[in-house]
Short mmCIF file of C-alpha atoms and ligand atoms in Angstrom, two decimals:
data_model
loop_
_atom_site.label_atom_id
_atom_site.label_comp_id
_atom_site.label_asym_id
_atom_site.label_seq_id
_atom_site.Cartn_x
_atom_site.Cartn_y
_atom_site.Cartn_z
CA MET A 1 -0.31 -0.02 0.19
CA LYS A 2 1.13 3.28 -0.89
CA THR A 3 2.21 5.68 2.08
CA SER A 4 -0.52 7.96 0.64
CA ASP A 5 -3.26 5.62 0.51
CA LEU A 6 -2.82 4.56 4.18
CA ALA A 7 -2.65 8.36 5.10
CA GLN A 8 -6.51 8.49 3.45
CA HIS A 9 -7.57 5.24 4.86
CA PHE A 10 -6.32 6.46 8.13
CA GLU A 11 -8.27 9.58 7.71
CA LYS A 12 -11.43 7.95 7.26
CA THR A 13 -10.94 5.62 9.72
CA PHE A 14 -10.04 8.28 12.32
CA GLY A 15 -10.82 12.01 10.66
CA THR A 16 -7.21 13.04 11.37
CA GLN A 17 -3.66 12.76 9.27
CA PRO A 18 -1.41 10.54 10.55
CA ARG A 19 2.33 10.09 10.92
CA ILE A 20 4.20 6.35 9.23
CA PHE A 21 6.13 4.65 10.55
CA ARG A 22 7.50 1.76 8.71
CA ALA A 23 9.43 -1.63 9.67
CA PRO A 24 10.30 -4.85 7.88
CA GLY A 25 10.54 -8.16 8.39
CA ARG A 26 13.88 -10.30 7.48
CA VAL A 27 15.18 -13.29 6.07
CA ASN A 28 18.23 -15.20 7.83
CA LEU A 29 21.28 -16.32 5.62
CA ILE A 30 22.64 -18.14 8.28
CA GLY A 31 23.72 -18.46 11.94
CA GLU A 32 20.32 -20.28 12.97
CA HIS A 33 18.95 -20.43 16.67
CA THR A 34 22.40 -18.88 17.62
CA ASP A 35 20.91 -15.20 19.17
CA TYR A 36 19.97 -16.89 22.52
CA ASN A 37 23.22 -18.60 22.65
CA ASP A 38 24.53 -15.15 22.94
CA GLY A 39 26.34 -15.70 19.03
CA TYR A 40 26.11 -14.83 15.85
CA VAL A 41 23.59 -14.13 13.51
CA MET A 42 23.64 -13.01 9.52
CA PRO A 43 20.18 -12.24 8.50
CA ALA A 44 18.72 -9.55 6.07
CA ALA A 45 15.98 -6.83 6.35
CA VAL A 46 13.66 -7.62 3.12
CA GLY A 47 10.98 -5.73 1.15
CA PHE A 48 8.39 -7.18 3.22
CA SER A 49 7.01 -4.13 5.65
CA THR A 50 4.53 -3.48 8.45
CA TYR A 51 3.36 -0.20 8.17
CA VAL A 52 2.18 1.79 11.47
CA ALA A 53 -0.09 5.57 11.28
CA ILE A 54 -0.55 7.01 14.38
CA ALA A 55 -2.24 10.29 15.48
CA PRO A 56 -3.31 11.83 19.65
CA ARG A 57 -6.34 11.58 20.77
CA THR A 58 -7.78 13.80 23.58
CA ASP A 59 -8.78 11.30 25.98
CA ARG A 60 -5.88 8.50 27.59
CA ASN A 61 -7.12 5.54 25.35
CA LEU A 62 -5.14 3.66 22.58
CA ALA A 63 -7.40 2.16 20.04
CA ILE A 64 -5.86 -0.39 17.32
CA HIS A 65 -7.21 -0.90 14.11
CA SER A 66 -6.23 -3.18 10.88
CA GLU A 67 -7.74 -4.07 7.60
CA GLU A 68 -6.42 -7.12 7.05
CA PHE A 69 -6.12 -8.48 11.03
CA LEU A 70 -9.41 -9.19 12.33
CA GLY A 71 -10.38 -7.34 14.97
CA ASP A 72 -10.80 -2.94 16.27
CA PHE A 73 -8.68 -2.99 20.11
CA GLU A 74 -8.84 -0.14 22.48
CA PHE A 75 -7.32 -0.29 25.69
CA ASP A 76 -7.01 2.30 28.69
CA LEU A 77 -3.16 3.36 28.74
CA ASP A 78 -3.93 3.52 32.63
CA HIS A 79 -5.07 0.34 32.38
CA LEU A 80 -2.71 -1.84 30.11
CA PRO A 81 -3.11 -5.83 30.17
CA GLU A 82 -0.15 -7.29 31.92
CA LYS A 83 0.03 -9.90 29.60
CA ARG A 84 -0.99 -10.93 26.09
CA VAL A 85 -5.04 -11.25 25.41
CA GLY A 86 -4.03 -13.63 22.57
CA ALA A 87 -4.29 -11.53 19.61
CA TRP A 88 -2.79 -9.56 16.72
CA CYS A 89 -2.93 -6.11 18.77
CA ASP A 90 -0.42 -7.82 21.66
CA TYR A 91 2.43 -6.62 19.39
CA VAL A 92 1.48 -3.24 19.70
CA VAL A 93 -0.46 -3.34 23.51
CA GLY A 94 3.22 -5.23 24.24
CA VAL A 95 5.82 -2.45 23.27
CA ALA A 96 3.57 0.34 24.89
CA SER A 97 3.36 -1.64 28.21
CA VAL A 98 7.34 -2.01 28.16
CA LEU A 99 7.69 1.87 27.28
CA ARG A 100 5.49 2.17 29.59
CA GLN A 101 7.67 0.08 31.92
CA GLN A 102 10.51 1.85 31.37
CA GLY A 103 9.00 5.30 32.47
CA HIS A 104 8.09 6.73 28.82
CA THR A 105 4.93 8.83 28.72
CA LEU A 106 2.41 7.25 26.40
CA ALA A 107 -0.51 10.26 25.60
CA GLY A 108 -3.71 8.58 23.83
CA ALA A 109 -3.74 7.13 20.30
CA ASN A 110 -5.07 6.14 17.27
CA LEU A 111 -2.69 2.89 15.22
CA PHE A 112 -3.70 1.89 12.12
CA VAL A 113 -1.61 -0.91 11.31
CA HIS A 114 -1.03 -2.33 7.49
CA GLY A 115 1.43 -5.60 6.89
CA GLU A 116 2.61 -6.48 4.25
CA VAL A 117 5.11 -9.50 6.06
CA PRO A 118 3.64 -13.23 5.24
CA ILE A 119 2.31 -13.75 8.75
CA GLY A 120 3.66 -17.55 10.23
CA ALA A 121 6.25 -18.11 7.07
CA GLY A 122 8.76 -17.19 9.51
CA LEU A 123 10.33 -13.69 7.99
CA SER A 124 9.26 -12.02 11.62
CA SER A 125 5.64 -10.35 11.09
CA SER A 126 5.95 -9.55 14.71
CA ALA A 127 9.25 -7.71 15.04
CA ALA A 128 7.89 -5.72 12.32
CA ILE A 129 4.49 -4.75 13.54
CA GLU A 130 6.89 -4.46 16.89
CA VAL A 131 9.36 -2.03 15.77
CA ALA A 132 7.05 0.12 13.42
CA SER A 133 4.79 0.58 16.60
CA ALA A 134 7.39 1.29 19.20
CA LEU A 135 8.50 3.67 16.51
CA ALA A 136 5.04 5.55 15.92
CA LEU A 137 4.46 5.11 19.98
CA MET A 138 7.62 7.02 20.53
CA SER A 139 7.11 9.92 17.92
CA LEU A 140 4.13 11.06 19.72
CA ASN A 141 5.49 11.60 22.93
CA ASP A 142 8.79 12.90 22.30
CA THR A 143 10.82 9.74 23.36
CA HIS A 144 14.35 9.58 21.36
CA LEU A 145 15.83 5.82 21.81
CA PRO A 146 18.83 5.15 19.53
CA LEU A 147 17.90 2.14 17.11
CA PRO A 148 19.76 -0.54 19.22
CA GLU A 149 17.37 0.35 22.50
CA VAL A 150 14.64 -0.10 20.22
CA ALA A 151 14.87 -3.58 18.95
CA LYS A 152 16.47 -4.32 23.06
CA LEU A 153 12.76 -2.91 23.72
CA CYS A 154 11.02 -4.85 21.35
CA ARG A 155 12.47 -8.51 22.19
CA GLN A 156 11.41 -7.18 25.49
CA ALA A 157 8.06 -7.33 24.24
CA GLU A 158 7.76 -10.68 22.98
CA ASN A 159 9.51 -12.22 25.79
CA SER A 160 8.06 -10.62 28.82
CA PHE A 161 4.50 -9.43 27.60
CA VAL A 162 3.72 -11.96 24.82
CA GLY A 163 5.37 -15.13 26.29
CA ALA A 164 7.92 -15.80 23.13
CA ARG A 165 11.42 -16.07 24.56
CA VAL A 166 13.16 -15.28 21.28
CA GLY A 167 16.64 -13.33 20.58
CA ILE A 168 17.47 -10.22 19.21
CA MET A 169 17.71 -10.77 15.77
CA ASP A 170 14.56 -10.44 14.57
CA GLN A 171 13.96 -6.83 16.26
CA PHE A 172 17.92 -6.12 15.50
CA VAL A 173 18.11 -6.42 12.00
CA SER A 174 14.14 -4.71 11.57
CA CYS A 175 15.60 -1.72 13.01
CA MET A 176 18.90 -1.19 11.78
CA GLY A 177 19.14 -3.43 7.89
CA LYS A 178 20.50 -1.81 5.50
CA ALA A 179 19.88 -2.45 1.34
CA GLY A 180 22.54 -4.50 -0.74
CA HIS A 181 23.61 -5.55 2.81
CA ALA A 182 23.48 -8.20 4.60
CA PHE A 183 24.06 -8.01 8.86
CA LEU A 184 26.72 -10.13 11.14
CA LEU A 185 25.79 -9.26 14.18
CA ASP A 186 27.50 -10.79 17.73
CA CYS A 187 24.42 -11.07 20.11
CA ARG A 188 26.28 -10.52 23.08
CA SER A 189 27.92 -7.33 22.68
CA LEU A 190 25.54 -6.20 19.83
CA GLU A 191 28.33 -4.92 17.49
CA PHE A 192 27.77 -5.94 14.09
CA LYS A 193 29.22 -5.26 10.44
CA PHE A 194 27.45 -5.06 6.92
CA VAL A 195 28.32 -8.18 4.94
CA PRO A 196 28.05 -6.51 1.01
CA ILE A 197 25.79 -8.94 -1.07
CA PRO A 198 27.85 -9.23 -4.05
CA ALA A 199 26.48 -7.35 -6.98
CA GLY A 200 24.13 -9.61 -9.07
CA LEU A 201 22.34 -11.88 -6.54
CA GLN A 202 19.18 -12.51 -5.35
CA LEU A 203 17.55 -13.96 -2.15
CA VAL A 204 14.64 -15.67 -3.19
CA VAL A 205 12.52 -16.45 -0.37
CA CYS A 206 10.33 -19.92 -0.97
CA ASN A 207 7.72 -20.24 1.25
CA THR A 208 6.08 -24.18 2.55
CA MET A 209 2.84 -22.54 3.18
CA VAL A 210 3.47 -24.79 6.48
CA ARG A 211 3.77 -23.91 10.21
CA HIS A 212 4.03 -26.83 12.27
CA ASP A 213 2.27 -26.44 15.52
CA LEU A 214 5.26 -27.54 17.05
CA ALA A 215 6.43 -24.77 16.63
CA THR A 216 6.22 -22.31 19.97
CA GLY A 217 6.56 -24.92 22.84
CA ALA A 218 10.07 -26.61 20.30
CA TYR A 219 11.41 -23.64 20.33
CA ASN A 220 11.36 -22.58 24.51
CA THR A 221 12.27 -26.43 24.68
CA ARG A 222 15.36 -25.71 22.47
CA ARG A 223 16.33 -22.73 24.62
CA GLU A 224 15.60 -24.91 28.44
CA GLU A 225 18.22 -27.68 26.33
CA CYS A 226 20.91 -25.12 25.54
CA GLU A 227 20.45 -24.19 29.54
CA GLU A 228 21.33 -27.27 30.01
CA GLY A 229 24.26 -27.54 27.77
CA VAL A 230 25.39 -24.32 29.70
CA ARG A 231 25.70 -26.02 32.93
CA ALA A 232 27.20 -29.04 32.02
CA PHE A 233 29.96 -27.18 29.98
CA ALA A 234 30.33 -24.79 33.07
CA LYS A 235 31.80 -27.92 34.80
CA TRP A 236 34.60 -27.83 32.89
CA ASN A 237 34.99 -24.35 32.80
CA PRO A 238 33.35 -22.07 35.25
CA ALA A 239 33.90 -19.43 32.33
CA ILE A 240 31.15 -21.03 29.94
CA ARG A 241 28.17 -18.45 30.59
CA ALA A 242 26.70 -19.07 26.97
CA LEU A 243 27.18 -21.86 24.26
CA ARG A 244 28.99 -19.07 22.23
CA ASP A 245 31.44 -19.75 24.96
CA VAL A 246 32.11 -23.14 24.63
CA PRO A 247 35.02 -24.13 22.44
CA VAL A 248 34.63 -26.82 19.83
CA GLU A 249 37.42 -28.91 21.00
CA LEU A 250 36.11 -29.25 24.64
CA LEU A 251 32.31 -30.08 23.19
CA ASP A 252 34.15 -32.71 21.40
CA GLN A 253 35.61 -33.96 23.98
CA HIS A 254 32.97 -34.79 25.79
CA ALA A 255 30.61 -35.86 23.62
CA LYS A 256 29.77 -38.79 25.90
CA ASP A 257 29.58 -37.31 29.25
CA VAL A 258 26.86 -34.91 28.27
CA PRO A 259 23.00 -36.79 27.16
CA THR A 260 23.00 -37.55 23.78
CA THR A 261 20.37 -34.80 22.73
CA ILE A 262 21.46 -32.29 24.99
CA TRP A 263 24.94 -32.86 23.20
CA LYS A 264 23.35 -32.58 19.74
CA ARG A 265 22.39 -29.32 20.64
CA CYS A 266 25.32 -27.71 21.57
CA SER A 267 27.17 -29.14 18.45
CA HIS A 268 24.77 -27.50 16.43
CA VAL A 269 24.97 -23.84 18.19
CA VAL A 270 28.62 -24.20 18.82
CA ARG A 271 29.46 -24.89 15.31
CA GLU A 272 26.80 -22.30 13.92
CA ASN A 273 28.96 -19.56 14.77
CA LEU A 274 31.92 -20.83 13.69
CA ARG A 275 30.18 -21.45 10.27
CA THR A 276 28.62 -17.79 10.75
CA LEU A 277 31.68 -16.02 10.81
CA ASP A 278 33.29 -17.90 8.55
CA ALA A 279 29.99 -17.40 5.63
CA ALA A 280 30.53 -13.44 6.53
CA ALA A 281 34.42 -13.43 5.22
CA ALA A 282 33.17 -15.77 2.30
CA LEU A 283 30.87 -13.61 1.03
CA THR A 284 32.71 -10.75 1.19
CA GLU A 285 35.56 -12.23 -0.37
CA GLY A 286 32.61 -13.51 -2.92
CA ASN A 287 33.11 -16.80 -2.76
CA LEU A 288 30.06 -17.91 -3.31
CA ALA A 289 30.88 -22.17 -3.39
CA ARG A 290 32.10 -21.35 0.42
CA VAL A 291 28.73 -19.34 1.20
CA GLY A 292 26.74 -22.45 -0.20
CA LYS A 293 28.70 -25.01 1.64
CA LEU A 294 28.00 -23.54 4.59
CA MET A 295 24.41 -22.65 4.19
CA HIS A 296 24.20 -26.57 3.21
CA ASP A 297 25.59 -27.48 6.61
CA SER A 298 23.97 -25.04 8.63
CA HIS A 299 20.81 -26.98 6.94
CA CYS A 300 22.30 -30.20 7.71
CA SER A 301 22.76 -29.28 11.04
CA LEU A 302 19.26 -27.89 12.16
CA ARG A 303 17.97 -31.26 10.80
CA ASP A 304 19.80 -33.33 12.30
CA LEU A 305 21.51 -31.98 15.71
CA TYR A 306 18.89 -29.11 16.40
CA GLU A 307 16.32 -30.79 15.21
CA VAL A 308 13.83 -27.87 13.92
CA SER A 309 13.29 -28.80 10.47
CA CYS A 310 10.18 -30.71 8.83
CA ARG A 311 9.68 -32.65 5.90
CA GLU A 312 8.26 -29.96 3.86
CA LEU A 313 11.53 -27.92 4.45
CA ASP A 314 13.81 -30.47 3.79
CA ILE A 315 11.42 -31.26 0.15
CA MET A 316 11.95 -27.23 -0.69
CA VAL A 317 16.10 -27.67 0.23
CA GLU A 318 16.07 -30.61 -1.84
CA ALA A 319 14.47 -29.05 -4.66
CA ALA A 320 17.22 -25.94 -4.94
CA GLU A 321 19.76 -28.47 -5.69
CA GLY A 322 20.97 -28.75 -9.47
CA LEU A 323 18.59 -25.46 -10.42
CA LEU A 324 20.75 -23.61 -12.63
CA GLY A 325 22.06 -19.81 -10.66
CA PHE A 326 21.38 -21.96 -7.46
CA CYS A 327 24.61 -21.06 -5.03
CA GLY A 328 23.36 -22.16 -1.49
CA GLY A 329 20.02 -22.56 0.30
CA ARG A 330 18.99 -23.55 3.97
CA MET A 331 15.73 -23.22 6.10
CA THR A 332 15.22 -19.87 7.67
CA GLY A 333 14.02 -18.68 10.70
CA GLY A 334 13.04 -20.84 13.63
CA GLY A 335 11.79 -24.17 11.55
CA PHE A 336 8.71 -26.71 11.70
CA GLY A 337 7.27 -24.72 8.46
CA GLY A 338 8.12 -21.74 7.01
CA CYS A 339 10.12 -20.43 4.26
CA THR A 340 13.76 -21.26 3.16
CA VAL A 341 16.05 -18.88 1.35
CA ASN A 342 18.45 -19.36 -1.59
CA LEU A 343 21.28 -17.44 -3.25
CA VAL A 344 20.63 -17.61 -6.58
CA HIS A 345 21.91 -15.36 -9.43
CA GLU A 346 19.99 -12.78 -10.58
CA GLU A 347 19.47 -13.69 -14.65
CA ASN A 348 18.33 -17.07 -13.31
CA ALA A 349 15.94 -15.64 -10.15
CA ALA A 350 12.71 -15.74 -12.56
CA ASP A 351 12.99 -19.80 -13.50
CA PHE A 352 14.71 -20.90 -10.56
CA ALA A 353 11.77 -19.65 -9.08
CA ALA A 354 9.06 -21.32 -11.46
CA HIS A 355 11.43 -24.58 -10.89
CA ILE A 356 11.74 -24.85 -7.37
CA ALA A 357 7.64 -24.46 -7.18
CA GLU A 358 7.12 -26.98 -9.34
CA ARG A 359 9.24 -29.38 -7.72
CA TYR A 360 8.07 -28.86 -4.50
CA ARG A 361 3.80 -28.92 -5.63
CA GLN A 362 4.88 -32.22 -7.53
CA ALA A 363 6.80 -33.67 -4.21
CA THR A 364 4.15 -32.55 -1.66
CA GLY A 365 1.11 -31.58 -3.58
CA ILE A 366 1.24 -27.86 -1.61
CA ASN A 367 1.32 -24.59 -4.21
CA PRO A 368 3.86 -22.98 -2.53
CA GLN A 369 4.92 -18.74 -2.77
CA VAL A 370 8.08 -17.81 -3.54
CA TYR A 371 9.20 -14.47 -3.20
CA LEU A 372 12.34 -12.69 -5.40
CA CYS A 373 13.44 -10.16 -2.64
CA SER A 374 16.43 -8.50 -1.92
CA ALA A 375 18.23 -6.97 1.12
CA GLU A 376 16.81 -3.98 2.11
CA ASP A 377 16.75 -0.57 4.60
CA GLY A 378 15.53 -1.18 8.16
CA ALA A 379 12.63 0.84 9.73
CA GLN A 380 12.13 4.46 8.77
CA THR A 381 9.47 7.60 9.01
CA LEU A 382 7.92 8.20 6.34
CA THR A 383 5.67 10.99 6.99
C1 GLA B 1 13.15 -16.87 15.50
C2 GLA B 1 13.11 -15.92 16.80
C3 GLA B 1 15.02 -15.73 16.58
C4 GLA B 1 15.51 -16.49 16.35
C5 GLA B 1 15.53 -17.57 15.31
C6 GLA B 1 16.39 -18.73 15.41
O1 GLA B 1 12.83 -15.81 14.73
O2 GLA B 1 13.12 -14.65 16.64
O3 GLA B 1 14.82 -14.67 17.69
O4 GLA B 1 15.88 -17.67 17.43
O5 GLA B 1 14.15 -17.77 15.49
O6 GLA B 1 17.31 -18.12 14.65
#
């Protein structure tokens, strides 16, 4: 939707002129399930965004409206719910609630949310709505926070209000993404480096169109398993605070001393961190064969060691093999469905999309969606 159409829509619904903010979804090239282990990730913001239009009200209510998400909501800012209400507005209310907790003032507002990030596809539609809402709410109250702080605040909303124990990756890249670049983030220090995506490469994102029920429960279980891994390895080296601190030698030395499942989870995380650093260097040098190999290894590790892939994701990853222009691909995001990400030479991208869709359809009977994406800028104020 164009900014002017959104403004018109808003005026029709609420009778005033809004300010408009945009925050994108993301795709993760490599570094999966490493963010909450203080590790490394390399995502990119993509061209799908959520838009939030906002204007002040005279009372102390927060009204939240959308055309494509179901339900209109209105909350008294002085009596916000403490936990999620179980609807899409949770991402907005969660952010408002954390802003309040942190001592920021909040004025009554009308909010209009327009989301273009595919929902449930693992492209971080939730981070996009959180970040756009945070910028919108802050603008009304003259609150100025640096974008990395906005990312932290949004993550907190998702952790404490929505109740999903996610890491910082999605919110951070939604805030800080840069066109034409992937983004190597150290999730402990929050230092980051932009990694240019070589010219002529397209990010082809393939949506399996499935999302298994396991997704949320299994995510939190994986987090607990990682915490158990940290406790185990800290016995051999008390300086270990997170799986990020476990050297690969120590990991392998104790393969038999840690319960098998826990060791598998740790092995994925420790090696995925190394792969991510390696992939950032390879992408910088334009060594696409190396990047492709690392993406492939990442997928196998997520499938066999971290066990967060599923049949449809594996089929989509295999369907890319041998197609013209394909450099590398893997599942992306939390797993159990959602999308794969593929690096494909631009001139072959359209054919690649058609062929992979056909192969997937034949193998599963499901019609996939394929998006030809590029790395785009992070959140911004539009009007
Ligand atoms: C989800 C979470 C992220 C990250 C990924 C897995 O997208 O929101 O924080 O943990 O899963 O890498």
